Amino acid sequence: MFRPMRRARQQLSQEQAREIMERGRTGVLALLGDQGYPYALPINYVWHEGRIYFHCAREGHKLDAIAACPKVSLCVVDRDQVQPEKFTTLYRSAIAFGRARRLEPGEEALTAIRLLNRKYAPGLEAQGEAAIEKSWAQLCLVEIQVEHLTGKQAKDLSSGGEGE
């Protein structure tokens, strides 16, 4: 269903790709937008047990696009180091492909927002609970069920030419 990577030597293992998704802070969510145009935007997210969660307003372009076509991808760049003298970039990234769905208000959505709080405001769980309670009526939580995950890195990284 998904194309094999053309430069297979640069492909990361599933474990390495998952690690990128877990430690990433910002991802670029790609959707099929209005009139068939791609719609890609940066989001904060959390990876949890093969699923990705993010929050948004209860209405808007993202939710309209997901309702029309739930197939999405999320790209996370783990490393981006331009080496001008070598005319190259040392990069490492992962892309998750899957289907997005809006979570109904309830325990599942509450768990997702708490995971986001834990990731982006560690040690501030009590304050996070207060913020969640205050903004709960305006929040929408979205889950991406990951169907395919791939990662790739620059050939200089895969051959051991440049250290971590």
PDB file of C-alpha atoms in Angstrom:
ATOM      1  CA  MET A   1       0.000   0.000   0.000  1.00  0.00           C
ATOM      2  CA  PHE A   2       2.874   2.411   0.769  1.00  0.00           C
ATOM      3  CA  ARG A   3       5.838   2.834  -1.536  1.00  0.00           C
ATOM      4  CA  PRO A   4       9.158   1.361  -0.478  1.00  0.00           C
ATOM      5  CA  MET A   5      11.843   3.930   0.251  1.00  0.00           C
ATOM      6  CA  ARG A   6      13.960   4.527  -2.821  1.00  0.00           C
ATOM      7  CA  ARG A   7      17.167   5.010  -0.851  1.00  0.00           C
ATOM      8  CA  ALA A   8      16.758   2.062   1.488  1.00  0.00           C
ATOM      9  CA  ARG A   9      20.245   2.428   3.002  1.00  0.00           C
ATOM     10  CA  GLN A  10      19.126   5.706   4.526  1.00  0.00           C
ATOM     11  CA  GLN A  11      15.940   4.254   6.003  1.00  0.00           C
ATOM     12  CA  LEU A  12      15.704   4.192   9.777  1.00  0.00           C
ATOM     13  CA  SER A  13      14.426   1.246  11.755  1.00  0.00           C
ATOM     14  CA  GLN A  14      10.871   1.337  13.108  1.00  0.00           C
ATOM     15  CA  GLU A  15      12.294   1.840  16.593  1.00  0.00           C
ATOM     16  CA  GLN A  16      14.370   4.843  15.459  1.00  0.00           C
ATOM     17  CA  ALA A  17      11.385   6.363  13.648  1.00  0.00           C
ATOM     18  CA  ARG A  18       9.217   5.897  16.773  1.00  0.00           C
ATOM     19  CA  GLU A  19      11.884   7.567  18.901  1.00  0.00           C
ATOM     20  CA  ILE A  20      11.825  10.598  16.604  1.00  0.00           C
ATOM     21  CA  MET A  21       8.047  10.787  16.906  1.00  0.00           C
ATOM     22  CA  GLU A  22       8.216  10.452  20.687  1.00  0.00           C
ATOM     23  CA  ARG A  23      10.821  13.151  21.274  1.00  0.00           C
ATOM     24  CA  GLY A  24       9.657  15.577  18.572  1.00  0.00           C
ATOM     25  CA  ARG A  25       8.004  18.780  19.727  1.00  0.00           C
ATOM     26  CA  THR A  26       6.517  20.114  16.493  1.00  0.00           C
ATOM     27  CA  GLY A  27       5.267  18.208  13.494  1.00  0.00           C
ATOM     28  CA  VAL A  28       3.857  19.306  10.164  1.00  0.00           C
ATOM     29  CA  LEU A  29       0.387  17.863   9.666  1.00  0.00           C
ATOM     30  CA  ALA A  30      -0.608  17.373   6.029  1.00  0.00           C
ATOM     31  CA  LEU A  31      -4.241  17.118   4.995  1.00  0.00           C
ATOM     32  CA  LEU A  32      -6.285  17.315   1.818  1.00  0.00           C
ATOM     33  CA  GLY A  33      -7.599  20.866   2.024  1.00  0.00           C
ATOM     34  CA  ASP A  34     -10.201  22.920   0.235  1.00  0.00           C
ATOM     35  CA  GLN A  35     -10.577  22.403  -3.516  1.00  0.00           C
ATOM     36  CA  GLY A  36      -8.009  19.592  -3.461  1.00  0.00           C
ATOM     37  CA  TYR A  37      -5.128  21.790  -2.360  1.00  0.00           C
ATOM     38  CA  PRO A  38      -2.685  20.318   0.155  1.00  0.00           C
ATOM     39  CA  TYR A  39      -3.033  21.873   3.588  1.00  0.00           C
ATOM     40  CA  ALA A  40       0.027  21.499   5.814  1.00  0.00           C
ATOM     41  CA  LEU A  41       0.493  23.192   9.152  1.00  0.00           C
ATOM     42  CA  PRO A  42       2.758  22.918  12.185  1.00  0.00           C
ATOM     43  CA  ILE A  43       1.200  21.379  15.284  1.00  0.00           C
ATOM     44  CA  ASN A  44       2.182  20.283  18.758  1.00  0.00           C
ATOM     45  CA  TYR A  45       1.360  16.627  19.276  1.00  0.00           C
ATOM     46  CA  VAL A  46       2.002  13.648  21.470  1.00  0.00           C
ATOM     47  CA  TRP A  47       2.848  10.099  20.367  1.00  0.00           C
ATOM     48  CA  HIS A  48       1.333   7.412  22.564  1.00  0.00           C
ATOM     49  CA  GLU A  49       1.165   3.677  21.873  1.00  0.00           C
ATOM     50  CA  GLY A  50       1.135   3.978  18.082  1.00  0.00           C
ATOM     51  CA  ARG A  51      -1.288   6.879  18.047  1.00  0.00           C
ATOM     52  CA  ILE A  52      -0.795  10.604  17.677  1.00  0.00           C
ATOM     53  CA  TYR A  53      -2.934  13.138  19.517  1.00  0.00           C
ATOM     54  CA  PHE A  54      -3.294  16.878  19.061  1.00  0.00           C
ATOM     55  CA  HIS A  55      -5.848  19.493  20.001  1.00  0.00           C
ATOM     56  CA  CYS A  56      -7.518  22.256  18.074  1.00  0.00           C
ATOM     57  CA  ALA A  57     -10.592  24.458  18.137  1.00  0.00           C
ATOM     58  CA  ARG A  58     -13.963  22.728  17.793  1.00  0.00           C
ATOM     59  CA  GLU A  59     -14.366  24.014  14.228  1.00  0.00           C
ATOM     60  CA  GLY A  60     -12.080  25.117  11.439  1.00  0.00           C
ATOM     61  CA  HIS A  61     -10.110  24.094   8.375  1.00  0.00           C
ATOM     62  CA  LYS A  62      -8.374  21.099  10.009  1.00  0.00           C
ATOM     63  CA  LEU A  63     -11.596  19.494  11.159  1.00  0.00           C
ATOM     64  CA  ASP A  64     -13.345  20.205   7.859  1.00  0.00           C
ATOM     65  CA  ALA A  65     -10.465  18.583   5.983  1.00  0.00           C
ATOM     66  CA  ILE A  66     -10.453  15.530   8.297  1.00  0.00           C
ATOM     67  CA  ALA A  67     -14.210  15.129   7.902  1.00  0.00           C
ATOM     68  CA  ALA A  68     -13.848  15.205   4.099  1.00  0.00           C
ATOM     69  CA  CYS A  69     -10.809  12.894   3.983  1.00  0.00           C
ATOM     70  CA  PRO A  70      -9.381  11.370   7.159  1.00  0.00           C
ATOM     71  CA  LYS A  71      -6.086  10.298   5.541  1.00  0.00           C
ATOM     72  CA  VAL A  72      -3.263  12.441   6.928  1.00  0.00           C
ATOM     73  CA  SER A  73       0.474  12.458   7.466  1.00  0.00           C
ATOM     74  CA  LEU A  74       2.647  14.016  10.132  1.00  0.00           C
ATOM     75  CA  CYS A  75       6.293  14.825   9.446  1.00  0.00           C
ATOM     76  CA  VAL A  76       8.735  15.438  12.295  1.00  0.00           C
ATOM     77  CA  VAL A  77      12.280  16.720  11.663  1.00  0.00           C
ATOM     78  CA  ASP A  78      14.694  15.465  14.295  1.00  0.00           C
ATOM     79  CA  ARG A  79      17.886  16.928  12.875  1.00  0.00           C
ATOM     80  CA  ASP A  80      18.517  19.681  10.332  1.00  0.00           C
ATOM     81  CA  GLN A  81      22.138  20.768  10.086  1.00  0.00           C
ATOM     82  CA  VAL A  82      23.126  22.552   6.890  1.00  0.00           C
ATOM     83  CA  GLN A  83      26.728  21.981   5.843  1.00  0.00           C
ATOM     84  CA  PRO A  84      27.309  24.681   3.224  1.00  0.00           C
ATOM     85  CA  GLU A  85      30.915  23.701   2.544  1.00  0.00           C
ATOM     86  CA  LYS A  86      29.739  20.205   1.562  1.00  0.00           C
ATOM     87  CA  PHE A  87      26.590  21.403  -0.219  1.00  0.00           C
ATOM     88  CA  THR A  88      24.466  19.100   1.881  1.00  0.00           C
ATOM     89  CA  THR A  89      22.305  18.869   4.979  1.00  0.00           C
ATOM     90  CA  LEU A  90      22.598  16.357   7.769  1.00  0.00           C
ATOM     91  CA  TYR A  91      18.985  15.482   8.456  1.00  0.00           C
ATOM     92  CA  ARG A  92      16.903  12.899  10.246  1.00  0.00           C
ATOM     93  CA  SER A  93      13.123  12.771  10.082  1.00  0.00           C
ATOM     94  CA  ALA A  94      10.117  10.530  10.404  1.00  0.00           C
ATOM     95  CA  ILE A  95       6.720  10.533   8.733  1.00  0.00           C
ATOM     96  CA  ALA A  96       3.612   8.868  10.111  1.00  0.00           C
ATOM     97  CA  PHE A  97       0.707   8.121   7.797  1.00  0.00           C
ATOM     98  CA  GLY A  98      -2.698   7.324   9.158  1.00  0.00           C
ATOM     99  CA  ARG A  99      -6.332   8.193   9.586  1.00  0.00           C
ATOM    100  CA  ALA A 100      -7.477  11.008  11.811  1.00  0.00           C
ATOM    101  CA  ARG A 101     -10.660  11.115  13.795  1.00  0.00           C
ATOM    102  CA  ARG A 102     -12.196  13.624  16.108  1.00  0.00           C
ATOM    103  CA  LEU A 103     -12.517  12.311  19.656  1.00  0.00           C
ATOM    104  CA  GLU A 104     -15.830  12.757  21.377  1.00  0.00           C
ATOM    105  CA  PRO A 105     -15.683  14.639  24.684  1.00  0.00           C
ATOM    106  CA  GLY A 106     -15.123  12.065  27.377  1.00  0.00           C
ATOM    107  CA  GLU A 107     -12.477   9.893  28.980  1.00  0.00           C
ATOM    108  CA  GLU A 108     -10.528   9.213  25.775  1.00  0.00           C
ATOM    109  CA  ALA A 109     -10.245  12.926  24.949  1.00  0.00           C
ATOM    110  CA  LEU A 110      -9.374  13.756  28.557  1.00  0.00           C
ATOM    111  CA  THR A 111      -6.568  11.188  28.521  1.00  0.00           C
ATOM    112  CA  ALA A 112      -5.231  12.711  25.276  1.00  0.00           C
ATOM    113  CA  ILE A 113      -5.181  16.273  26.607  1.00  0.00           C
ATOM    114  CA  ARG A 114      -3.488  15.091  29.788  1.00  0.00           C
ATOM    115  CA  LEU A 115      -0.802  13.377  27.705  1.00  0.00           C
ATOM    116  CA  LEU A 116      -0.258  16.646  25.848  1.00  0.00           C
ATOM    117  CA  ASN A 117      -0.073  18.531  29.138  1.00  0.00           C
ATOM    118  CA  ARG A 118       2.471  16.079  30.529  1.00  0.00           C
ATOM    119  CA  LYS A 119       4.646  16.430  27.417  1.00  0.00           C
ATOM    120  CA  TYR A 120       4.577  20.226  27.050  1.00  0.00           C
ATOM    121  CA  ALA A 121       4.264  21.274  30.696  1.00  0.00           C
ATOM    122  CA  PRO A 122       6.096  18.619  32.734  1.00  0.00           C
ATOM    123  CA  GLY A 123       5.762  19.074  36.445  1.00  0.00           C
ATOM    124  CA  LEU A 124       2.769  21.386  36.041  1.00  0.00           C
ATOM    125  CA  GLU A 125       0.030  18.757  36.152  1.00  0.00           C
ATOM    126  CA  ALA A 126      -2.115  20.620  38.715  1.00  0.00           C
ATOM    127  CA  GLN A 127      -1.945  23.872  36.750  1.00  0.00           C
ATOM    128  CA  GLY A 128      -2.609  21.889  33.581  1.00  0.00           C
ATOM    129  CA  GLU A 129      -5.746  20.344  35.078  1.00  0.00           C
ATOM    130  CA  ALA A 130      -7.001  23.848  35.886  1.00  0.00           C
ATOM    131  CA  ALA A 131      -6.271  25.027  32.334  1.00  0.00           C
ATOM    132  CA  ILE A 132      -7.984  21.957  30.870  1.00  0.00           C
ATOM    133  CA  GLU A 133     -11.080  22.556  32.997  1.00  0.00           C
ATOM    134  CA  LYS A 134     -11.170  26.224  32.000  1.00  0.00           C
ATOM    135  CA  SER A 135     -10.827  25.619  28.235  1.00  0.00           C
ATOM    136  CA  TRP A 136     -12.486  22.199  27.903  1.00  0.00           C
ATOM    137  CA  ALA A 137     -15.619  23.574  26.207  1.00  0.00           C
ATOM    138  CA  GLN A 138     -13.531  25.096  23.388  1.00  0.00           C
ATOM    139  CA  LEU A 139     -11.182  22.142  22.836  1.00  0.00           C
ATOM    140  CA  CYS A 140     -11.342  19.385  20.312  1.00  0.00           C
ATOM    141  CA  LEU A 141      -8.990  16.410  20.490  1.00  0.00           C
ATOM    142  CA  VAL A 142      -7.952  14.500  17.395  1.00  0.00           C
ATOM    143  CA  GLU A 143      -6.401  11.040  17.206  1.00  0.00           C
ATOM    144  CA  ILE A 144      -4.335   9.742  14.318  1.00  0.00           C
ATOM    145  CA  GLN A 145      -4.250   5.959  14.148  1.00  0.00           C
ATOM    146  CA  VAL A 146      -0.850   5.347  12.553  1.00  0.00           C
ATOM    147  CA  GLU A 147      -0.950   2.887   9.647  1.00  0.00           C
ATOM    148  CA  HIS A 148       2.590   3.382   8.356  1.00  0.00           C
ATOM    149  CA  LEU A 149       5.703   4.917   9.888  1.00  0.00           C
ATOM    150  CA  THR A 150       8.947   5.584   8.114  1.00  0.00           C
ATOM    151  CA  GLY A 151      12.147   7.424   8.921  1.00  0.00           C
ATOM    152  CA  LYS A 152      15.114   8.552   6.912  1.00  0.00           C
ATOM    153  CA  GLN A 153      18.467  10.166   7.550  1.00  0.00           C
ATOM    154  CA  ALA A 154      21.220  11.739   5.495  1.00  0.00           C
ATOM    155  CA  LYS A 155      23.630   9.285   3.924  1.00  0.00           C
ATOM    156  CA  ASP A 156      26.505  10.852   5.895  1.00  0.00           C
ATOM    157  CA  LEU A 157      24.696   9.864   9.081  1.00  0.00           C
ATOM    158  CA  SER A 158      23.818   6.350   7.903  1.00  0.00           C
ATOM    159  CA  SER A 159      27.375   5.577   6.895  1.00  0.00           C
ATOM    160  CA  GLY A 160      28.770   6.809  10.191  1.00  0.00           C
ATOM    161  CA  GLY A 161      30.503   9.750   8.509  1.00  0.00           C
ATOM    162  CA  GLU A 162      29.168  12.202  11.060  1.00  0.00           C
ATOM    163  CA  GLY A 163      28.566  11.483  14.722  1.00  0.00           C
ATOM    164  CA  GLU A 164      25.487  12.260  16.742  1.00  0.00           C
TER     165      GLU A 164
END
